[in-house]
XYZ file of N, CA and C in Angstrom:
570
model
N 0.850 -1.164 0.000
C 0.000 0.000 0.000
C 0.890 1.218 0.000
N 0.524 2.512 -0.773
C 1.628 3.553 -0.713
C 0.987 4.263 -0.104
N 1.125 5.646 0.245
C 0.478 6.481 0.948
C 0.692 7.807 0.141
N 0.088 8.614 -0.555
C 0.060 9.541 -1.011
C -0.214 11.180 0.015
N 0.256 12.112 -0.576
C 0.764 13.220 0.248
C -0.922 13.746 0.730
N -1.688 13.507 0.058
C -3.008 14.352 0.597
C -3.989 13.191 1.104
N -2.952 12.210 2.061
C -3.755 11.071 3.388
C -4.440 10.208 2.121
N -4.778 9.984 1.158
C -5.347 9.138 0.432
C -4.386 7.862 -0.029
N -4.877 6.512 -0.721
C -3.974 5.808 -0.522
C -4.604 4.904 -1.999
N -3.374 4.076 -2.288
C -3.598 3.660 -3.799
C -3.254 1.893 -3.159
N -4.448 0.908 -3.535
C -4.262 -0.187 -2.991
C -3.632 -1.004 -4.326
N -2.312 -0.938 -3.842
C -1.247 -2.049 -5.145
C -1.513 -3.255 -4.960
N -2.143 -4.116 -3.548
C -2.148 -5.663 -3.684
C -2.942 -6.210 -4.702
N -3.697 -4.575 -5.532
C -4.206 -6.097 -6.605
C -3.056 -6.772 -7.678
N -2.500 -5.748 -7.605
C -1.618 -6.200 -8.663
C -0.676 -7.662 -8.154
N -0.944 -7.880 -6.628
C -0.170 -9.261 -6.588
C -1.302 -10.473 -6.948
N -2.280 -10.312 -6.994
C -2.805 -11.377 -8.068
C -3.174 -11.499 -9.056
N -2.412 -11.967 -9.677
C -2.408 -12.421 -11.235
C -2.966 -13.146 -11.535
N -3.284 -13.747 -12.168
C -4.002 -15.306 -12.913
C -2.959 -16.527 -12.632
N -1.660 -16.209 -12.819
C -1.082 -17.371 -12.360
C -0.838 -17.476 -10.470
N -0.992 -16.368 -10.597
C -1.245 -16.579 -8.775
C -2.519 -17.176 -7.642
N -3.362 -16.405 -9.142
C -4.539 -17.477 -8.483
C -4.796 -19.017 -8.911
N -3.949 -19.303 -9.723
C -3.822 -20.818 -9.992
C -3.194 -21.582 -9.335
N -2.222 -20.402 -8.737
C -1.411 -21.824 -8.348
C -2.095 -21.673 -6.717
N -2.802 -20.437 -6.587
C -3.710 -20.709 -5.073
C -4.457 -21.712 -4.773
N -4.942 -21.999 -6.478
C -6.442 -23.152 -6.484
C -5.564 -24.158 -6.139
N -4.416 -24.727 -6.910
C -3.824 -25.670 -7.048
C -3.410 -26.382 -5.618
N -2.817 -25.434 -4.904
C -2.469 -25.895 -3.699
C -3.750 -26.207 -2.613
N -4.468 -25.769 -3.023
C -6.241 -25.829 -2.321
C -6.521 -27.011 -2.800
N -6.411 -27.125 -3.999
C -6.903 -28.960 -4.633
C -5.923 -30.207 -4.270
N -5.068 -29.376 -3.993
C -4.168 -30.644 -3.428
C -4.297 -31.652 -2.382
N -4.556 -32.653 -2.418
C -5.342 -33.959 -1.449
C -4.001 -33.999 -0.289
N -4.564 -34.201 0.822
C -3.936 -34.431 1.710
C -2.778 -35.346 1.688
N -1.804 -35.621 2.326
C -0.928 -36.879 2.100
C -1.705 -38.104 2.972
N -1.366 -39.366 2.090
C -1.745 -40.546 2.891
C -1.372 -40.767 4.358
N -1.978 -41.540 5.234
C -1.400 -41.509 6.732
C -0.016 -42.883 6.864
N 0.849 -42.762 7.326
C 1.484 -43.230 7.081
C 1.464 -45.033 7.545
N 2.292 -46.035 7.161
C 1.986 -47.696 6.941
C 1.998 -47.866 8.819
N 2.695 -47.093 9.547
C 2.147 -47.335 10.923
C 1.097 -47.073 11.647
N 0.602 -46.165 11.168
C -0.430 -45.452 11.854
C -1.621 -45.948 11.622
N -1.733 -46.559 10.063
C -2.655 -47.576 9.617
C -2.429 -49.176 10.107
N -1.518 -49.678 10.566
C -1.279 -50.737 11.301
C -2.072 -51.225 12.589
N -2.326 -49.287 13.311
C -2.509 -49.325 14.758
C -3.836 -49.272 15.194
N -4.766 -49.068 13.908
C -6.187 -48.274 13.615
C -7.010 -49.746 13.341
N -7.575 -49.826 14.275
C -8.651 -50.999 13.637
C -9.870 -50.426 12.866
N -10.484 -51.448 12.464
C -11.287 -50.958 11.275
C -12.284 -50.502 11.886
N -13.076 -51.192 12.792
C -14.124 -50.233 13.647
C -13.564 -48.934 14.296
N -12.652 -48.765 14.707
C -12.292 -47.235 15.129
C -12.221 -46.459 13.811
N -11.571 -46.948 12.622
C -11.207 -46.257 11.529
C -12.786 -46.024 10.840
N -13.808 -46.839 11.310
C -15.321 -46.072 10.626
C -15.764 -45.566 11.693
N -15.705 -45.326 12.810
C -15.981 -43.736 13.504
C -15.518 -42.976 13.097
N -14.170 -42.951 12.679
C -13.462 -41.499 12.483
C -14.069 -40.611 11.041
N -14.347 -42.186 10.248
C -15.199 -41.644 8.809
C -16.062 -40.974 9.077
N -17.152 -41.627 10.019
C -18.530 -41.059 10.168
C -18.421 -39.482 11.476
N -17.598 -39.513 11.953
C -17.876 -38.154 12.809
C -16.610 -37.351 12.795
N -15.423 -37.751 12.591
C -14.412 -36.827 12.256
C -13.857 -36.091 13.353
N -13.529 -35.085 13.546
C -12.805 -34.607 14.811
C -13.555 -33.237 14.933
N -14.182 -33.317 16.268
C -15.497 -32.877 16.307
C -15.092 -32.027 18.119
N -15.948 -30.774 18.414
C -16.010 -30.389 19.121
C -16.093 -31.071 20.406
N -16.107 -30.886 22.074
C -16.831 -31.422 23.066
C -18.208 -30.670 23.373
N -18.804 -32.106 23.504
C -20.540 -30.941 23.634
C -20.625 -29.939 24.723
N -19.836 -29.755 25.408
C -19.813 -28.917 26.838
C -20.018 -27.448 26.007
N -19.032 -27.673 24.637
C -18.470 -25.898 23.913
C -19.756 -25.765 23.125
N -20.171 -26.999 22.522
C -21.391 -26.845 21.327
C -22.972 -26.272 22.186
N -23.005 -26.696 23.035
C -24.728 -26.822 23.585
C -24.599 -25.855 24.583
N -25.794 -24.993 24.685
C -26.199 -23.598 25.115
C -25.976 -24.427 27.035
N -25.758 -23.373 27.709
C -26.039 -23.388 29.368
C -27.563 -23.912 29.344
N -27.894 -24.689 30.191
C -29.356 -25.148 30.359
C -30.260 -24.511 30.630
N -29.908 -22.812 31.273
C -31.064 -22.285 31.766
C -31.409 -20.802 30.013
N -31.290 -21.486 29.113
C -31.785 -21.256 27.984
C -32.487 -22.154 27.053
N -33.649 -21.725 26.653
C -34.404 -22.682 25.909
C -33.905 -22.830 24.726
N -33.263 -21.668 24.083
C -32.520 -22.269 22.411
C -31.392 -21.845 22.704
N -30.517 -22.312 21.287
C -29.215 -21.578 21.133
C -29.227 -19.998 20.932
N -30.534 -19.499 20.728
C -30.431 -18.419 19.725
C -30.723 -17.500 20.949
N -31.407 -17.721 22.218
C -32.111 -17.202 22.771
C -30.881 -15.851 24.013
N -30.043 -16.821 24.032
C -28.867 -15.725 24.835
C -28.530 -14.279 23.416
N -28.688 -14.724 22.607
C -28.443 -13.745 21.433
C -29.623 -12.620 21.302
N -30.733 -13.251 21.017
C -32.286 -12.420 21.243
C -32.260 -11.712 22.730
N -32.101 -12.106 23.402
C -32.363 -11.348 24.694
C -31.246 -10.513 25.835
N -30.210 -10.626 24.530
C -29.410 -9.647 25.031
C -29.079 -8.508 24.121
N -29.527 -7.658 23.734
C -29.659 -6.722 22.583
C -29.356 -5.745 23.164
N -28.949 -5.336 24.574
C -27.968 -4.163 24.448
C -26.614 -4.702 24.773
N -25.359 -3.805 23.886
C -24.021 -4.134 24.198
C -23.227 -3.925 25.214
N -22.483 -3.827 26.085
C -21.889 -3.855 27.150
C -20.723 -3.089 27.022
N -20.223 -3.326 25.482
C -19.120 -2.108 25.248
C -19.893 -1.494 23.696
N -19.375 -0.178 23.404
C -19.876 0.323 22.242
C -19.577 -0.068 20.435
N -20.175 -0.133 19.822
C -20.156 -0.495 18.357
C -18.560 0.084 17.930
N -18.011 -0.708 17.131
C -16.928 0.108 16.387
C -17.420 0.164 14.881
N -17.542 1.167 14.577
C -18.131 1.252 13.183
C -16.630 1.911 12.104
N -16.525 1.238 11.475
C -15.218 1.602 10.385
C -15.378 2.086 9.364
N -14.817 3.149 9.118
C -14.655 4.106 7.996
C -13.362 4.790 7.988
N -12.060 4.197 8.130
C -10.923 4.382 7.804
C -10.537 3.662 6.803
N -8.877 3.760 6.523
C -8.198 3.056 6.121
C -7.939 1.139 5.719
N -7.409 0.661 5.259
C -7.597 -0.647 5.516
C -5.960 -0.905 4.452
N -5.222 -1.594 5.828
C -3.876 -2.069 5.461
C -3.997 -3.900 5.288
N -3.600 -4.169 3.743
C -3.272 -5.656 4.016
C -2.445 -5.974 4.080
N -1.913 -7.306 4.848
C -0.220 -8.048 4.665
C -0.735 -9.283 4.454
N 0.152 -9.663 3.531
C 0.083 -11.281 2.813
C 1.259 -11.758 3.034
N 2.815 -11.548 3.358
C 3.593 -11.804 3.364
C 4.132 -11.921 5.482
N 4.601 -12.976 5.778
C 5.011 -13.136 7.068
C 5.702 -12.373 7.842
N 6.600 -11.729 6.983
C 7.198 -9.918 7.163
C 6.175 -9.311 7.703
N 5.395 -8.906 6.190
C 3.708 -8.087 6.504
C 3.216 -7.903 7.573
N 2.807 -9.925 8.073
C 1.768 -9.962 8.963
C 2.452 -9.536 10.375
N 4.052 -9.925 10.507
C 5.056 -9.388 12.128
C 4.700 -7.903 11.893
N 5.212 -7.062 11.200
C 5.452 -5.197 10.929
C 3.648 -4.730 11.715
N 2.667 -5.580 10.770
C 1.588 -5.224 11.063
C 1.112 -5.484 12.546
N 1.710 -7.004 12.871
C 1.122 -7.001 13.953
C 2.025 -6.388 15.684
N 3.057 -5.864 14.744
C 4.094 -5.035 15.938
C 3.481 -3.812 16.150
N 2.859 -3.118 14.926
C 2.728 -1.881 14.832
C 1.123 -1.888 15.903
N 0.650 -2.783 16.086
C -0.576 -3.153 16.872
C -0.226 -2.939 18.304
N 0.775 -3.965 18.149
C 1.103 -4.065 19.917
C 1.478 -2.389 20.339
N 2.321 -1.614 19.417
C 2.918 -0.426 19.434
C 1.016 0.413 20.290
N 0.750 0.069 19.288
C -1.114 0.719 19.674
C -1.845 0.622 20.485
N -1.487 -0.234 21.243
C -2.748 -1.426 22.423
C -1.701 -0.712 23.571
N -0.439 -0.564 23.398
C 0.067 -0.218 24.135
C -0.058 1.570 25.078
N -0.072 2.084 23.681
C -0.443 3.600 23.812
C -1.618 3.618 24.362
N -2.663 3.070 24.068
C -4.070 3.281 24.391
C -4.120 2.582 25.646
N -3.399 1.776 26.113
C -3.430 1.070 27.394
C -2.886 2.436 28.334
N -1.796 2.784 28.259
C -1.292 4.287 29.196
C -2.663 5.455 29.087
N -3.394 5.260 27.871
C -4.552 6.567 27.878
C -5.971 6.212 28.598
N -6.026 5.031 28.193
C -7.420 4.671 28.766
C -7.979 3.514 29.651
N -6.630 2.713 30.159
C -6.330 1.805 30.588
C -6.695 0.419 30.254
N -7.853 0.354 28.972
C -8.367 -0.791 28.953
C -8.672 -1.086 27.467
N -8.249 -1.491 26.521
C -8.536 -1.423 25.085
C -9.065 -2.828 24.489
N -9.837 -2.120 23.619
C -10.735 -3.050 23.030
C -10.142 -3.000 21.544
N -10.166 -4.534 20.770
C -9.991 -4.898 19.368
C -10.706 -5.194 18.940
N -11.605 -4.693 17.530
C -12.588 -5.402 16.846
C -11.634 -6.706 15.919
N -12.800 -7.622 16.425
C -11.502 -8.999 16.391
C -12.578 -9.764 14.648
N -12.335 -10.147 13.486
C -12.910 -11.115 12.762
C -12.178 -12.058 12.332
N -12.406 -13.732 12.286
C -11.351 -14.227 11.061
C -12.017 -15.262 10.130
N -11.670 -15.406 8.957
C -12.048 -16.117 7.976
C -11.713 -17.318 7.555
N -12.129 -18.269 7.360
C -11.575 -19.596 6.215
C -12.545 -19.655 5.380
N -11.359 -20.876 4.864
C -12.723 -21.717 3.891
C -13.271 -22.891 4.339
N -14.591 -22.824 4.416
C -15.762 -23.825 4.973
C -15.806 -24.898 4.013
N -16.400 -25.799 4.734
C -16.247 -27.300 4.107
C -17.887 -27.779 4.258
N -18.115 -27.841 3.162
C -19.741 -28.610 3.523
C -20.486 -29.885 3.942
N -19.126 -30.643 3.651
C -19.500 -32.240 3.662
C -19.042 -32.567 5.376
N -20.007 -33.571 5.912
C -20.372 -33.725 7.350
C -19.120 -34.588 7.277
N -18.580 -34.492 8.512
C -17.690 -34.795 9.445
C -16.360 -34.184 8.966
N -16.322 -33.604 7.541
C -14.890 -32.877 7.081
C -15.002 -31.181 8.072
N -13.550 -31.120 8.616
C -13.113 -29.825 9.203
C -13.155 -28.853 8.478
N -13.449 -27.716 8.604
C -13.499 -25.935 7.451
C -11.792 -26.239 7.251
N -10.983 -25.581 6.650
C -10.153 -25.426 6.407
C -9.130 -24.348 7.478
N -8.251 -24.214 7.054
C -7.344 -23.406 8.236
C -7.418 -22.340 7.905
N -7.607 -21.134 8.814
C -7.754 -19.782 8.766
C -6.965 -19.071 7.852
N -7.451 -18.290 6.939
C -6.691 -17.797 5.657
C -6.925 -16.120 6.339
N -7.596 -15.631 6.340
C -7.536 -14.089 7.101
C -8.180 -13.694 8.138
N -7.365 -12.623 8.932
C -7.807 -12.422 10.173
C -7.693 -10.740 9.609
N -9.010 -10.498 10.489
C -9.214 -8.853 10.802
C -9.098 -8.305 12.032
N -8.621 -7.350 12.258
C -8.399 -6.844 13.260
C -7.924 -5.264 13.329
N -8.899 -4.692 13.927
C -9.508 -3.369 13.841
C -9.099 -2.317 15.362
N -8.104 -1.448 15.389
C -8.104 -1.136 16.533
C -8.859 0.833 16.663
N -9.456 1.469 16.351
C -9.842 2.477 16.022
C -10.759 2.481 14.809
N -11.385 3.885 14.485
C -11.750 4.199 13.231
C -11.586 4.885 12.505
N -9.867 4.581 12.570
C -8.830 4.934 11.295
C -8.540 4.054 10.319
N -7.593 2.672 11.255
C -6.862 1.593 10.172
C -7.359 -0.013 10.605
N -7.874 -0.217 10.232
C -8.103 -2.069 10.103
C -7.042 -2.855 9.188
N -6.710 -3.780 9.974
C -5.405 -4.847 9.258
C -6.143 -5.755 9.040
N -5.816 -6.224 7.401
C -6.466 -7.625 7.184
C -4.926 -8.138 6.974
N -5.079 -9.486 7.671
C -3.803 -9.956 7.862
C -4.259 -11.189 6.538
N -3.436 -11.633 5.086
C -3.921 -13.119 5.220
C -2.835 -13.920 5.751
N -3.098 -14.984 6.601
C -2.127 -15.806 7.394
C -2.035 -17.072 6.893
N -2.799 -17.458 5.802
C -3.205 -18.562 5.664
C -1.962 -19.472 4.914
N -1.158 -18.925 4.130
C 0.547 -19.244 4.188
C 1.245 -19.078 5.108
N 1.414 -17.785 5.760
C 2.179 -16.996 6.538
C 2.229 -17.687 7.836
N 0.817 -18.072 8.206
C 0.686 -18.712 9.837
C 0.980 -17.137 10.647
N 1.203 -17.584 11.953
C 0.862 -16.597 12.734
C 2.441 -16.471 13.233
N 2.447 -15.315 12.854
C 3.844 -14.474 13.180
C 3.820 -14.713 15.213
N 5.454 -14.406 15.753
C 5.487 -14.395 17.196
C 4.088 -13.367 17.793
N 4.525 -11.816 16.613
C 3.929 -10.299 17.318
C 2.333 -10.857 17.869
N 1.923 -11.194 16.396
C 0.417 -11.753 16.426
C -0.171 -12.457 17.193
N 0.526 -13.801 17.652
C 0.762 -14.393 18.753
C 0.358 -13.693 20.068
N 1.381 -12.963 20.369
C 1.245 -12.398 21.601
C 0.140 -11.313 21.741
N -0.075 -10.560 20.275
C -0.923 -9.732 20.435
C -2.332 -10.629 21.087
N -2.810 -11.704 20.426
C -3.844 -12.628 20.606
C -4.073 -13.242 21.647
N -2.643 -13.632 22.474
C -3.093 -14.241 23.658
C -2.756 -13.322 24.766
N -3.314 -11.907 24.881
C -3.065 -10.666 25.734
C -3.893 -10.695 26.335
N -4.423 -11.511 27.488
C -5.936 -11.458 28.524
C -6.324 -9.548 28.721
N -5.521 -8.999 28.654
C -5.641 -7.631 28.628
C -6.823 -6.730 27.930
N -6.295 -7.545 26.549
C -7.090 -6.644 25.164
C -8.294 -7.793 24.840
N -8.962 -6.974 25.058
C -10.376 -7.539 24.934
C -11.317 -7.125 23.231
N -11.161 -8.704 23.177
C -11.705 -9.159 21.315
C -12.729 -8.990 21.110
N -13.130 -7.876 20.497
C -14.588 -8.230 20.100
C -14.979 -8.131 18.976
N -16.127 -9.259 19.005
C -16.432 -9.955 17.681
C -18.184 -9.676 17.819
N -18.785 -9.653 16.256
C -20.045 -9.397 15.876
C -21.055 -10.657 16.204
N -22.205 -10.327 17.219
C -22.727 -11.612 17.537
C -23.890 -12.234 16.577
N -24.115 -10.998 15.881
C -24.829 -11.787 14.522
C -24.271 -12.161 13.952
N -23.219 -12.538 13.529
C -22.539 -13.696 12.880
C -22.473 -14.994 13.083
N -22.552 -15.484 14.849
C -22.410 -16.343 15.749
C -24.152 -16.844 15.587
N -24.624 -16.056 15.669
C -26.379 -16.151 16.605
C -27.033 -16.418 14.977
């Protein structure tokens, strides 16, 4: 992204996808998993090996199923309709990093932020989102997180994609900061 003299900004990442870039994106997306290896299939009996077909690696119901003193899933969502902290509504900037460089610079320049605002206001909030690709067929896992958003003001939102990159140390630490408090859109969830 460049930054031009009168605060406006010219977004160059399209130009990093090309047609052969998005091929060889598909390509590596179509690429079948590797086989499990001649031991591991040794150790697997066949009745364990058709559970794993039929349910796959699956949540604990403790995380899936609502507290009991709710009649639906939906119902903690419906009946809590005021927020507890305020809306972040965005109309700034928007920086991407695709590159593992990118996603550290970006996610240093965060900590740099959480930090400042921690000395001003003692308590900072991140508008937190992240993305994959979903899988439709029952008992297959969504895929591994390809971008994360993360919004600290309503100036600059970082779309990080990580989904090569993985998660830099900065990011890391930025994420597991009991401090900075994530927040995420509950109509998305509900």
């Amino acid at each position: 992204m460049e930054f031009k003299e009168n605060n406006s900004f010219s977004l160059d990442w399209d130009d990093r996808f090309t047609e052969d870039v998005i091929r060889l994106m598909d390509a590596i997306e179509a690429t079948p998993p590797p086989p499990p290896s001649s031991s591991s299939k040794k150790r697997k009996s066949a009745v364990h090996h058709q559970d794993n077909l039929k349910t796959g690696r699956q949540l604990p119901h403790s995380i899936l199923s609502p507290p009991p003193s709710f009649p639906s899933s939906f119902a903690r969502c419906q009946s809590n309709t005021r927020l507890r902290y305020p809306p972040l509504r965005f109309g700034g900037h928007i920086l991407y990093s695709f590159t593992e460089d990118e996603v550290e610079n970006a996610a240093m320049e965060l900590l740099k932020i959480v930090e400042i605002k921690k000395k001003e206001m003692g308590q900072v909030a991140l508008g937190f989102d992240i993305e994959w690709k979903p899988s439709f067929q029952k008992g297959i896992l969504p895929g591994k997180a390809a971008v994360m958003q993360i919004c600290c003001d309503s100036q600059y939102c970082y779309v990080m994609h990580i989904f090569h990159s993985g998660i830099p140390q900065s990011l890391q630490v930025l994420l597991e900061d009991s401090e900075i408090i994530k927040v995420i859109s509950l109509h998305l969830i509900c």
